[in-house]
Structure formats: C-alpha cells, structure tokens
PDB file of C-alpha atoms in Angstrom:
ATOM      1  CA  GLY A   1      -2.326 -18.253   0.457  1.00 80.00           C
ATOM      2  CA  ASN A   2      -4.064 -15.022  -0.447  1.00 86.00           C
ATOM      3  CA  SER A   3      -2.956 -13.258  -3.601  1.00 91.00           C
ATOM      4  CA  VAL A   4      -3.958 -10.550  -6.063  1.00 94.00           C
ATOM      5  CA  THR A   5      -3.181 -10.529  -9.778  1.00 95.00           C
ATOM      6  CA  GLN A   6      -3.375  -7.351 -11.833  1.00 94.00           C
ATOM      7  CA  MET A   7      -2.909  -6.735 -15.502  1.00 88.00           C
ATOM      8  CA  GLU A   8       0.561  -5.549 -16.405  1.00 85.00           C
ATOM      9  CA  GLY A   9       1.061  -1.997 -17.519  1.00 86.00           C
ATOM     10  CA  PRO A  10       1.569   0.524 -18.612  1.00 94.00           C
ATOM     11  CA  VAL A  11      -1.906   1.194 -19.897  1.00 96.00           C
ATOM     12  CA  THR A  12      -1.768   4.089 -22.338  1.00 97.00           C
ATOM     13  CA  LEU A  13      -4.973   5.931 -23.243  1.00 97.00           C
ATOM     14  CA  SER A  14      -6.089   9.168 -24.796  1.00 97.00           C
ATOM     15  CA  GLU A  15      -8.161  11.598 -22.773  1.00 97.00           C
ATOM     16  CA  GLU A  16     -11.879  10.657 -22.604  1.00 96.00           C
ATOM     17  CA  ALA A  17     -11.192   6.994 -23.422  1.00 97.00           C
ATOM     18  CA  PHE A  18     -12.786   4.148 -21.453  1.00 97.00           C
ATOM     19  CA  LEU A  19     -10.594   2.500 -18.831  1.00 97.00           C
ATOM     20  CA  THR A  20     -10.548  -1.062 -17.543  1.00 97.00           C
ATOM     21  CA  ILE A  21      -7.837  -2.419 -15.272  1.00 97.00           C
ATOM     22  CA  ASN A  22      -8.297  -6.100 -14.510  1.00 97.00           C
ATOM     23  CA  CYS A  23      -7.861  -7.554 -11.039  1.00 97.00           C
ATOM     24  CA  THR A  24      -8.448 -11.123  -9.901  1.00 97.00           C
ATOM     25  CA  TYR A  25      -7.846 -12.609  -6.498  1.00 96.00           C
ATOM     26  CA  THR A  26      -7.337 -15.839  -4.597  1.00 94.00           C
ATOM     27  CA  ALA A  27      -8.469 -15.949  -1.000  1.00 89.00           C
ATOM     28  CA  THR A  28     -10.123 -18.128   1.573  1.00 82.00           C
ATOM     29  CA  GLY A  29     -13.346 -17.000   3.143  1.00 80.00           C
ATOM     30  CA  TYR A  30     -14.908 -13.679   2.217  1.00 83.00           C
ATOM     31  CA  PRO A  31     -12.260 -11.003   1.677  1.00 89.00           C
ATOM     32  CA  SER A  32     -12.784  -7.277   1.359  1.00 90.00           C
ATOM     33  CA  LEU A  33     -11.436  -5.733  -1.835  1.00 93.00           C
ATOM     34  CA  PHE A  34      -9.830  -2.358  -2.469  1.00 94.00           C
ATOM     35  CA  TRP A  35      -8.345  -0.137  -5.116  1.00 96.00           C
ATOM     36  CA  TYR A  36      -5.567   2.257  -4.071  1.00 96.00           C
ATOM     37  CA  VAL A  37      -4.047   4.956  -6.272  1.00 97.00           C
ATOM     38  CA  GLN A  38      -0.538   6.417  -6.170  1.00 95.00           C
ATOM     39  CA  TYR A  39      -0.040   9.739  -7.934  1.00 94.00           C
ATOM     40  CA  PRO A  40       3.512  10.696  -8.955  1.00 90.00           C
ATOM     41  CA  GLY A  41       5.696  11.511  -5.971  1.00 85.00           C
ATOM     42  CA  GLU A  42       3.028  10.603  -3.419  1.00 87.00           C
ATOM     43  CA  GLY A  43       2.055   7.737  -1.166  1.00 89.00           C
ATOM     44  CA  LEU A  44      -0.938   5.498  -1.797  1.00 93.00           C
ATOM     45  CA  GLN A  45      -4.484   6.589  -1.062  1.00 92.00           C
ATOM     46  CA  LEU A  46      -7.703   4.615  -0.978  1.00 92.00           C
ATOM     47  CA  LEU A  47      -9.758   5.035  -4.157  1.00 96.00           C
ATOM     48  CA  LEU A  48     -12.685   2.693  -3.466  1.00 95.00           C
ATOM     49  CA  LYS A  49     -13.644  -0.513  -1.696  1.00 93.00           C
ATOM     50  CA  ALA A  50     -16.213  -3.309  -1.524  1.00 94.00           C
ATOM     51  CA  THR A  51     -16.739  -5.570   1.435  1.00 89.00           C
ATOM     52  CA  LYS A  52     -19.082  -8.278   0.133  1.00 89.00           C
ATOM     53  CA  ALA A  53     -20.113 -10.014  -3.057  1.00 91.00           C
ATOM     54  CA  ASP A  54     -21.988  -7.876  -5.623  1.00 94.00           C
ATOM     55  CA  ASP A  55     -21.055  -4.650  -3.825  1.00 95.00           C
ATOM     56  CA  LYS A  56     -20.006  -1.822  -6.125  1.00 97.00           C
ATOM     57  CA  GLY A  57     -17.416   0.640  -4.907  1.00 96.00           C
ATOM     58  CA  SER A  58     -17.250   4.041  -6.584  1.00 97.00           C
ATOM     59  CA  ASN A  59     -15.316   7.296  -6.265  1.00 96.00           C
ATOM     60  CA  LYS A  60     -14.172  10.108  -8.576  1.00 95.00           C
ATOM     61  CA  GLY A  61     -15.892   8.450 -11.537  1.00 97.00           C
ATOM     62  CA  PHE A  62     -14.164   5.115 -10.958  1.00 98.00           C
ATOM     63  CA  GLU A  63     -16.172   1.957 -10.250  1.00 98.00           C
ATOM     64  CA  ALA A  64     -15.445  -1.661  -9.381  1.00 98.00           C
ATOM     65  CA  THR A  65     -17.848  -4.532  -8.649  1.00 98.00           C
ATOM     66  CA  TYR A  66     -17.001  -7.413  -6.316  1.00 97.00           C
ATOM     67  CA  ARG A  67     -17.660 -10.565  -8.400  1.00 96.00           C
ATOM     68  CA  LYS A  68     -17.325 -13.659  -6.269  1.00 93.00           C
ATOM     69  CA  GLU A  69     -18.199 -16.058  -9.077  1.00 94.00           C
ATOM     70  CA  THR A  70     -15.257 -14.860 -11.158  1.00 95.00           C
ATOM     71  CA  THR A  71     -13.085 -13.767  -8.177  1.00 95.00           C
ATOM     72  CA  SER A  72     -12.620 -10.392  -9.839  1.00 97.00           C
ATOM     73  CA  PHE A  73     -12.696  -6.688  -8.948  1.00 97.00           C
ATOM     74  CA  HIS A  74     -12.003  -4.858 -12.200  1.00 98.00           C
ATOM     75  CA  LEU A  75     -11.558  -1.077 -12.103  1.00 98.00           C
ATOM     76  CA  GLU A  76     -13.452   0.985 -14.703  1.00 98.00           C
ATOM     77  CA  LYS A  77     -13.907   4.611 -15.651  1.00 98.00           C
ATOM     78  CA  GLY A  78     -16.003   5.873 -18.504  1.00 96.00           C
ATOM     79  CA  SER A  79     -13.867   8.851 -19.507  1.00 96.00           C
ATOM     80  CA  VAL A  80     -10.321   9.246 -18.223  1.00 97.00           C
ATOM     81  CA  GLN A  81      -8.518  12.534 -17.743  1.00 97.00           C
ATOM     82  CA  VAL A  82      -4.835  13.421 -17.874  1.00 97.00           C
ATOM     83  CA  SER A  83      -4.984  13.896 -14.099  1.00 96.00           C
ATOM     84  CA  ASP A  84      -5.876  10.194 -13.699  1.00 97.00           C
ATOM     85  CA  SER A  85      -2.326   9.245 -14.703  1.00 97.00           C
ATOM     86  CA  ALA A  86      -1.061   7.261 -11.733  1.00 97.00           C
ATOM     87  CA  VAL A  87      -0.303   3.743 -10.523  1.00 96.00           C
ATOM     88  CA  TYR A  88      -3.342   1.730  -9.415  1.00 97.00           C
ATOM     89  CA  PHE A  89      -3.095  -1.098  -6.890  1.00 96.00           C
ATOM     90  CA  CYS A  90      -5.718  -3.752  -6.259  1.00 96.00           C
ATOM     91  CA  ALA A  91      -5.680  -5.194  -2.743  1.00 93.00           C
ATOM     92  CA  LEU A  92      -7.569  -7.628  -0.555  1.00 91.00           C
ATOM     93  CA  ARG A  93      -8.036  -8.035   3.151  1.00 86.00           C
ATOM     94  CA  SER A  94      -8.741 -11.533   4.346  1.00 78.00           C
ATOM     95  CA  SER A  95     -11.670 -12.197   6.649  1.00 73.00           C
ATOM     96  CA  THR A  96      -9.498 -14.545   8.706  1.00 68.00           C
ATOM     97  CA  GLY A  97      -6.176 -14.372  10.499  1.00 61.00           C
ATOM     98  CA  PHE A  98      -4.457 -11.015  10.981  1.00 63.00           C
ATOM     99  CA  GLN A  99      -6.427  -9.418   8.162  1.00 63.00           C
ATOM    100  CA  LYS A 100      -3.374  -7.874   6.575  1.00 74.00           C
ATOM    101  CA  LEU A 101      -3.765  -6.150   3.249  1.00 84.00           C
ATOM    102  CA  VAL A 102      -2.281  -8.040   0.298  1.00 88.00           C
ATOM    103  CA  PHE A 103      -1.465  -5.865  -2.710  1.00 91.00           C
ATOM    104  CA  GLY A 104      -1.180  -6.579  -6.394  1.00 93.00           C
ATOM    105  CA  THR A 105       1.886  -5.448  -8.333  1.00 93.00           C
ATOM    106  CA  GLY A 106       0.266  -2.239  -9.544  1.00 94.00           C
ATOM    107  CA  THR A 107      -0.753  -0.997 -12.999  1.00 96.00           C
ATOM    108  CA  ARG A 108       0.577   2.272 -14.353  1.00 95.00           C
ATOM    109  CA  LEU A 109      -1.945   4.370 -16.303  1.00 97.00           C
ATOM    110  CA  LEU A 110      -0.733   7.043 -18.691  1.00 97.00           C
ATOM    111  CA  VAL A 111      -3.342   9.390 -20.168  1.00 97.00           C
ATOM    112  CA  SER A 112      -2.348  11.726 -22.968  1.00 96.00           C
ATOM    113  CA  PRO A 113      -4.234  14.888 -24.037  1.00 95.00           C
TER     114      PRO A 113
ATOM    115  CA  ASP B   1      -6.435  16.504   7.819  1.00 66.00           C
ATOM    116  CA  VAL B   2      -4.919  13.122   8.583  1.00 67.00           C
ATOM    117  CA  LYS B   3      -1.215  12.837   8.100  1.00 89.00           C
ATOM    118  CA  VAL B   4       1.542  10.265   8.039  1.00 94.00           C
ATOM    119  CA  THR B   5       4.959  11.866   7.839  1.00 95.00           C
ATOM    120  CA  GLN B   6       8.144  10.118   6.865  1.00 95.00           C
ATOM    121  CA  SER B   7      11.272  11.924   7.958  1.00 89.00           C
ATOM    122  CA  SER B   8      13.336  11.609   4.793  1.00 90.00           C
ATOM    123  CA  ARG B   9      12.148  11.559   1.190  1.00 92.00           C
ATOM    124  CA  TYR B  10      15.545  10.605  -0.234  1.00 95.00           C
ATOM    125  CA  LEU B  11      18.535   8.931   1.390  1.00 95.00           C
ATOM    126  CA  VAL B  12      21.829   7.676   0.028  1.00 97.00           C
ATOM    127  CA  LYS B  13      23.808   5.312   2.269  1.00 97.00           C
ATOM    128  CA  ARG B  14      26.818   3.053   1.922  1.00 97.00           C
ATOM    129  CA  THR B  15      26.874  -0.709   2.313  1.00 97.00           C
ATOM    130  CA  GLY B  16      27.195  -1.664   5.978  1.00 97.00           C
ATOM    131  CA  GLU B  17      25.812   1.570   7.369  1.00 97.00           C
ATOM    132  CA  LYS B  18      23.015   1.578   9.934  1.00 97.00           C
ATOM    133  CA  VAL B  19      19.919   3.288   8.588  1.00 97.00           C
ATOM    134  CA  PHE B  20      16.932   4.687  10.459  1.00 96.00           C
ATOM    135  CA  LEU B  21      13.671   5.494   8.717  1.00 97.00           C
ATOM    136  CA  GLU B  22      11.231   7.403  10.880  1.00 97.00           C
ATOM    137  CA  CYS B  23       7.457   7.630  10.565  1.00 97.00           C
ATOM    138  CA  VAL B  24       5.026   9.719  12.597  1.00 97.00           C
ATOM    139  CA  GLN B  25       1.223   9.754  12.407  1.00 96.00           C
ATOM    140  CA  ASP B  26      -1.120  12.285  13.980  1.00 94.00           C
ATOM    141  CA  MET B  27      -4.349  10.249  13.841  1.00 89.00           C
ATOM    142  CA  ASP B  28      -3.997   8.303  17.118  1.00 89.00           C
ATOM    143  CA  HIS B  29      -4.009   5.056  15.114  1.00 89.00           C
ATOM    144  CA  GLU B  30      -3.171   1.835  16.912  1.00 88.00           C
ATOM    145  CA  ASN B  31      -1.657   0.103  13.904  1.00 88.00           C
ATOM    146  CA  MET B  32       1.378   1.053  11.886  1.00 92.00           C
ATOM    147  CA  PHE B  33       3.075  -0.683   8.968  1.00 93.00           C
ATOM    148  CA  TRP B  34       6.264  -0.619   6.948  1.00 96.00           C
ATOM    149  CA  TYR B  35       6.176  -1.722   3.306  1.00 96.00           C
ATOM    150  CA  ARG B  36       8.747  -1.696   0.584  1.00 96.00           C
ATOM    151  CA  GLN B  37       7.739  -0.981  -2.987  1.00 94.00           C
ATOM    152  CA  ASP B  38       9.699  -2.383  -5.918  1.00 92.00           C
ATOM    153  CA  PRO B  39       8.862  -2.347  -9.632  1.00 87.00           C
ATOM    154  CA  GLY B  40       7.027  -5.490 -10.673  1.00 85.00           C
ATOM    155  CA  LEU B  41       6.673  -6.679  -7.070  1.00 88.00           C
ATOM    156  CA  GLY B  42       4.128  -4.206  -5.724  1.00 88.00           C
ATOM    157  CA  LEU B  43       4.049  -3.574  -1.988  1.00 92.00           C
ATOM    158  CA  ARG B  44       5.508  -6.114   0.398  1.00 93.00           C
ATOM    159  CA  LEU B  45       4.966  -5.942   4.137  1.00 93.00           C
ATOM    160  CA  ILE B  46       8.136  -5.816   6.214  1.00 96.00           C
ATOM    161  CA  TYR B  47       6.808  -5.344   9.768  1.00 95.00           C
ATOM    162  CA  PHE B  48       3.709  -4.074  11.485  1.00 92.00           C
ATOM    163  CA  SER B  49       2.778  -3.003  14.979  1.00 92.00           C
ATOM    164  CA  TYR B  50      -0.635  -3.033  16.617  1.00 87.00           C
ATOM    165  CA  ASP B  51       0.371  -1.346  19.859  1.00 88.00           C
ATOM    166  CA  VAL B  52       3.237   0.423  21.564  1.00 92.00           C
ATOM    167  CA  LYS B  53       6.230  -1.888  21.994  1.00 88.00           C
ATOM    168  CA  MET B  54       4.437  -4.610  20.007  1.00 90.00           C
ATOM    169  CA  LYS B  55       5.653  -5.782  16.616  1.00 93.00           C
ATOM    170  CA  GLU B  56       4.911  -8.552  14.175  1.00 92.00           C
ATOM    171  CA  LYS B  57       6.930  -9.805  11.226  1.00 94.00           C
ATOM    172  CA  GLY B  58       5.462  -9.285   7.821  1.00 92.00           C
ATOM    173  CA  ASP B  59       6.343 -11.164   4.672  1.00 90.00           C
ATOM    174  CA  ILE B  60       9.942  -9.973   4.255  1.00 95.00           C
ATOM    175  CA  PRO B  61      11.415  -9.083   7.687  1.00 97.00           C
ATOM    176  CA  GLU B  62      14.949 -10.352   7.050  1.00 96.00           C
ATOM    177  CA  GLY B  63      17.552  -7.621   7.369  1.00 96.00           C
ATOM    178  CA  TYR B  64      15.168  -5.221   9.121  1.00 97.00           C
ATOM    179  CA  SER B  65      14.043  -4.415  12.633  1.00 97.00           C
ATOM    180  CA  VAL B  66      11.504  -1.939  14.008  1.00 97.00           C
ATOM    181  CA  SER B  67      10.866   0.128  17.086  1.00 96.00           C
ATOM    182  CA  ARG B  68       7.631   1.518  18.476  1.00 96.00           C
ATOM    183  CA  GLU B  69       8.278   3.339  21.746  1.00 94.00           C
ATOM    184  CA  LYS B  70       5.411   5.795  21.320  1.00 95.00           C
ATOM    185  CA  LYS B  71       2.014   5.329  19.717  1.00 94.00           C
ATOM    186  CA  GLU B  72       2.584   7.945  17.046  1.00 96.00           C
ATOM    187  CA  ARG B  73       6.058   6.862  15.955  1.00 97.00           C
ATOM    188  CA  PHE B  74       7.224   3.721  14.142  1.00 97.00           C
ATOM    189  CA  SER B  75      10.840   3.373  13.080  1.00 97.00           C
ATOM    190  CA  LEU B  76      12.358   0.996  10.555  1.00 98.00           C
ATOM    191  CA  ILE B  77      15.994   0.052  11.117  1.00 97.00           C
ATOM    192  CA  LEU B  78      18.452  -1.467   8.705  1.00 97.00           C
ATOM    193  CA  GLU B  79      21.258  -2.715  10.952  1.00 94.00           C
ATOM    194  CA  SER B  80      23.731  -3.127   8.099  1.00 96.00           C
ATOM    195  CA  ALA B  81      22.443  -1.800   4.802  1.00 97.00           C
ATOM    196  CA  SER B  82      22.984  -3.824   1.655  1.00 97.00           C
ATOM    197  CA  THR B  83      22.526  -2.944  -1.996  1.00 97.00           C
ATOM    198  CA  ASN B  84      19.468  -5.216  -2.277  1.00 96.00           C
ATOM    199  CA  GLN B  85      17.723  -2.969   0.217  1.00 98.00           C
ATOM    200  CA  THR B  86      17.703  -0.120  -2.283  1.00 97.00           C
ATOM    201  CA  SER B  87      13.987   0.558  -2.570  1.00 97.00           C
ATOM    202  CA  MET B  88      11.052   2.846  -1.828  1.00 96.00           C
ATOM    203  CA  TYR B  89       9.868   2.443   1.754  1.00 97.00           C
ATOM    204  CA  LEU B  90       6.285   3.295   2.642  1.00 96.00           C
ATOM    205  CA  CYS B  91       4.889   3.774   6.125  1.00 96.00           C
ATOM    206  CA  ALA B  92       1.161   3.428   6.788  1.00 93.00           C
ATOM    207  CA  SER B  93      -1.226   3.524   9.706  1.00 91.00           C
ATOM    208  CA  SER B  94      -4.778   2.393  10.420  1.00 86.00           C
ATOM    209  CA  LEU B  95      -7.334   2.339  13.209  1.00 79.00           C
ATOM    210  CA  LEU B  96      -7.727  -1.422  13.561  1.00 68.00           C
ATOM    211  CA  LEU B  97      -5.570  -4.311  12.436  1.00 56.00           C
ATOM    212  CA  GLY B  98      -5.987  -4.243   8.662  1.00 49.00           C
ATOM    213  CA  GLY B  99      -8.155  -1.154   9.123  1.00 49.00           C
ATOM    214  CA  GLY B 100     -11.737  -1.064  10.365  1.00 54.00           C
ATOM    215  CA  THR B 101     -12.781   0.083   6.916  1.00 60.00           C
ATOM    216  CA  GLY B 102      -9.715  -1.386   5.283  1.00 61.00           C
ATOM    217  CA  GLU B 103      -8.230   2.038   4.834  1.00 77.00           C
ATOM    218  CA  LEU B 104      -4.527   2.447   5.342  1.00 87.00           C
ATOM    219  CA  PHE B 105      -3.154   5.987   5.411  1.00 90.00           C
ATOM    220  CA  PHE B 106       0.225   6.199   3.728  1.00 93.00           C
ATOM    221  CA  GLY B 107       3.160   8.545   3.990  1.00 94.00           C
ATOM    222  CA  GLU B 108       4.825   9.898   0.864  1.00 93.00           C
ATOM    223  CA  GLY B 109       7.609   7.350   0.970  1.00 94.00           C
ATOM    224  CA  SER B 110      11.357   7.310   1.556  1.00 96.00           C
ATOM    225  CA  ARG B 111      13.531   6.393  -1.384  1.00 95.00           C
ATOM    226  CA  LEU B 112      16.680   4.700  -0.125  1.00 97.00           C
ATOM    227  CA  THR B 113      19.716   4.073  -2.294  1.00 97.00           C
ATOM    228  CA  VAL B 114      22.479   1.866  -0.900  1.00 97.00           C
ATOM    229  CA  LEU B 115      25.801   2.162  -2.703  1.00 96.00           C
TER     230      LEU B 115
END
C-alpha cells in the first residue's frame, strides 16, 4: 500500500541554520506530494506541493523537489526562524483509487534564538 | 477567509459516554474528513464523506460513526467512549475527493480525554 516515511524528530536548530527534513514514499502510479505544517495550537495547513516528477514546490522560503528516482520529497529551508517552530507532515495523494491523502508521522522542528 | 470550525477544543468524558464532535465548514466543499492525531502515528483517517448522507470508512473506523445531514456539517460520534480513544481529532474539508489541488483545509482540532 501507499506510505510515507519521515525522519524522526525533534529537529533542534539555531536561528538562521539550514534545515532539511527527509521524506520518502512508497506508492503505485504517479502520486502527488505535499508538505503540511502545524503550528502550536492550530490545525494543519498546506505549505507546498508538487504534482509530478522533478517539480519543485516552494512557499515561505521552504522548498521541496519531487524525486521519482529516489522516491523522495525532502523539505529544505536556507535560514530558519524561531517562527518556523512547528510540526511538519509529509503526505502523498495516490493517482489511483479514492485518492485519499496518506500522511507521515510528522517531524517537530524547534528553532532557538 | 476559508474556515473549518470544530465545536469543542477540549473535552473530558468518562468511559462509556456517548460523545459528539461537530465540524462546520463555510467553503461549500463537497468532501469532509475526520482524522485522529497521535504522537508517533501521525494522522489516521477515521471516516470521510463526499456528499450529504454519504460516508466511507477510512483506515480506523472501529468504535466511531459519522453523520452528514447537511453539506456544511460533519459529525463524529463515539457511541461508547473508551480510554484508547483519548486523542486529538481533526476535521478537514476539500473541494474534490482528495482535493482538486490536494489541499485539505483543517480545523484547529478537538482534544478528547476519556477517563
């Protein structure tokens, strides 16, 4: 079945450090890939997405590239801020069946001043 | 601004009680979803609905039921709450099944504690 694997957290960084959160997936066909973010006390919101191989999604300084050859969609940011502290979820939507979203377990990011 | 509203942010119930979690969206979305979020397990889909009075089981429907009498409202029901249903419950909606752009709009969550 479809699945998403994320690196375990928490990831602890100082402000202005470089961020990578790894995400790999298993899916049949050609899934769409997403990163959602959950700030403290809030629901999830879409951060970025990519719908086909080699697409790069970007938003708020975050980027992720859909790599079909390595089945990966790693999240990166060049310089994190304290306000980026949140839980980040990688997700996929299958191109077949009911196209439900399948989420990873989430990675907590803590950024200190 | 789009909005998904969950009626209760925090609830404390006793084992065996019937629990209703309500969710309302103002975006005229066809699809609505209930997830539960647990540490180390991420989000797991309980039920979803793609139209009024329609419902489909998700990955973990046991112990839950749902109701969708109106397009904007999707209720999650725990007929007899148990301690293993202590969790954060998230409601979401989207335009098309899975979302035309893949975007689900989430409520802020309802944290349920069953004693």
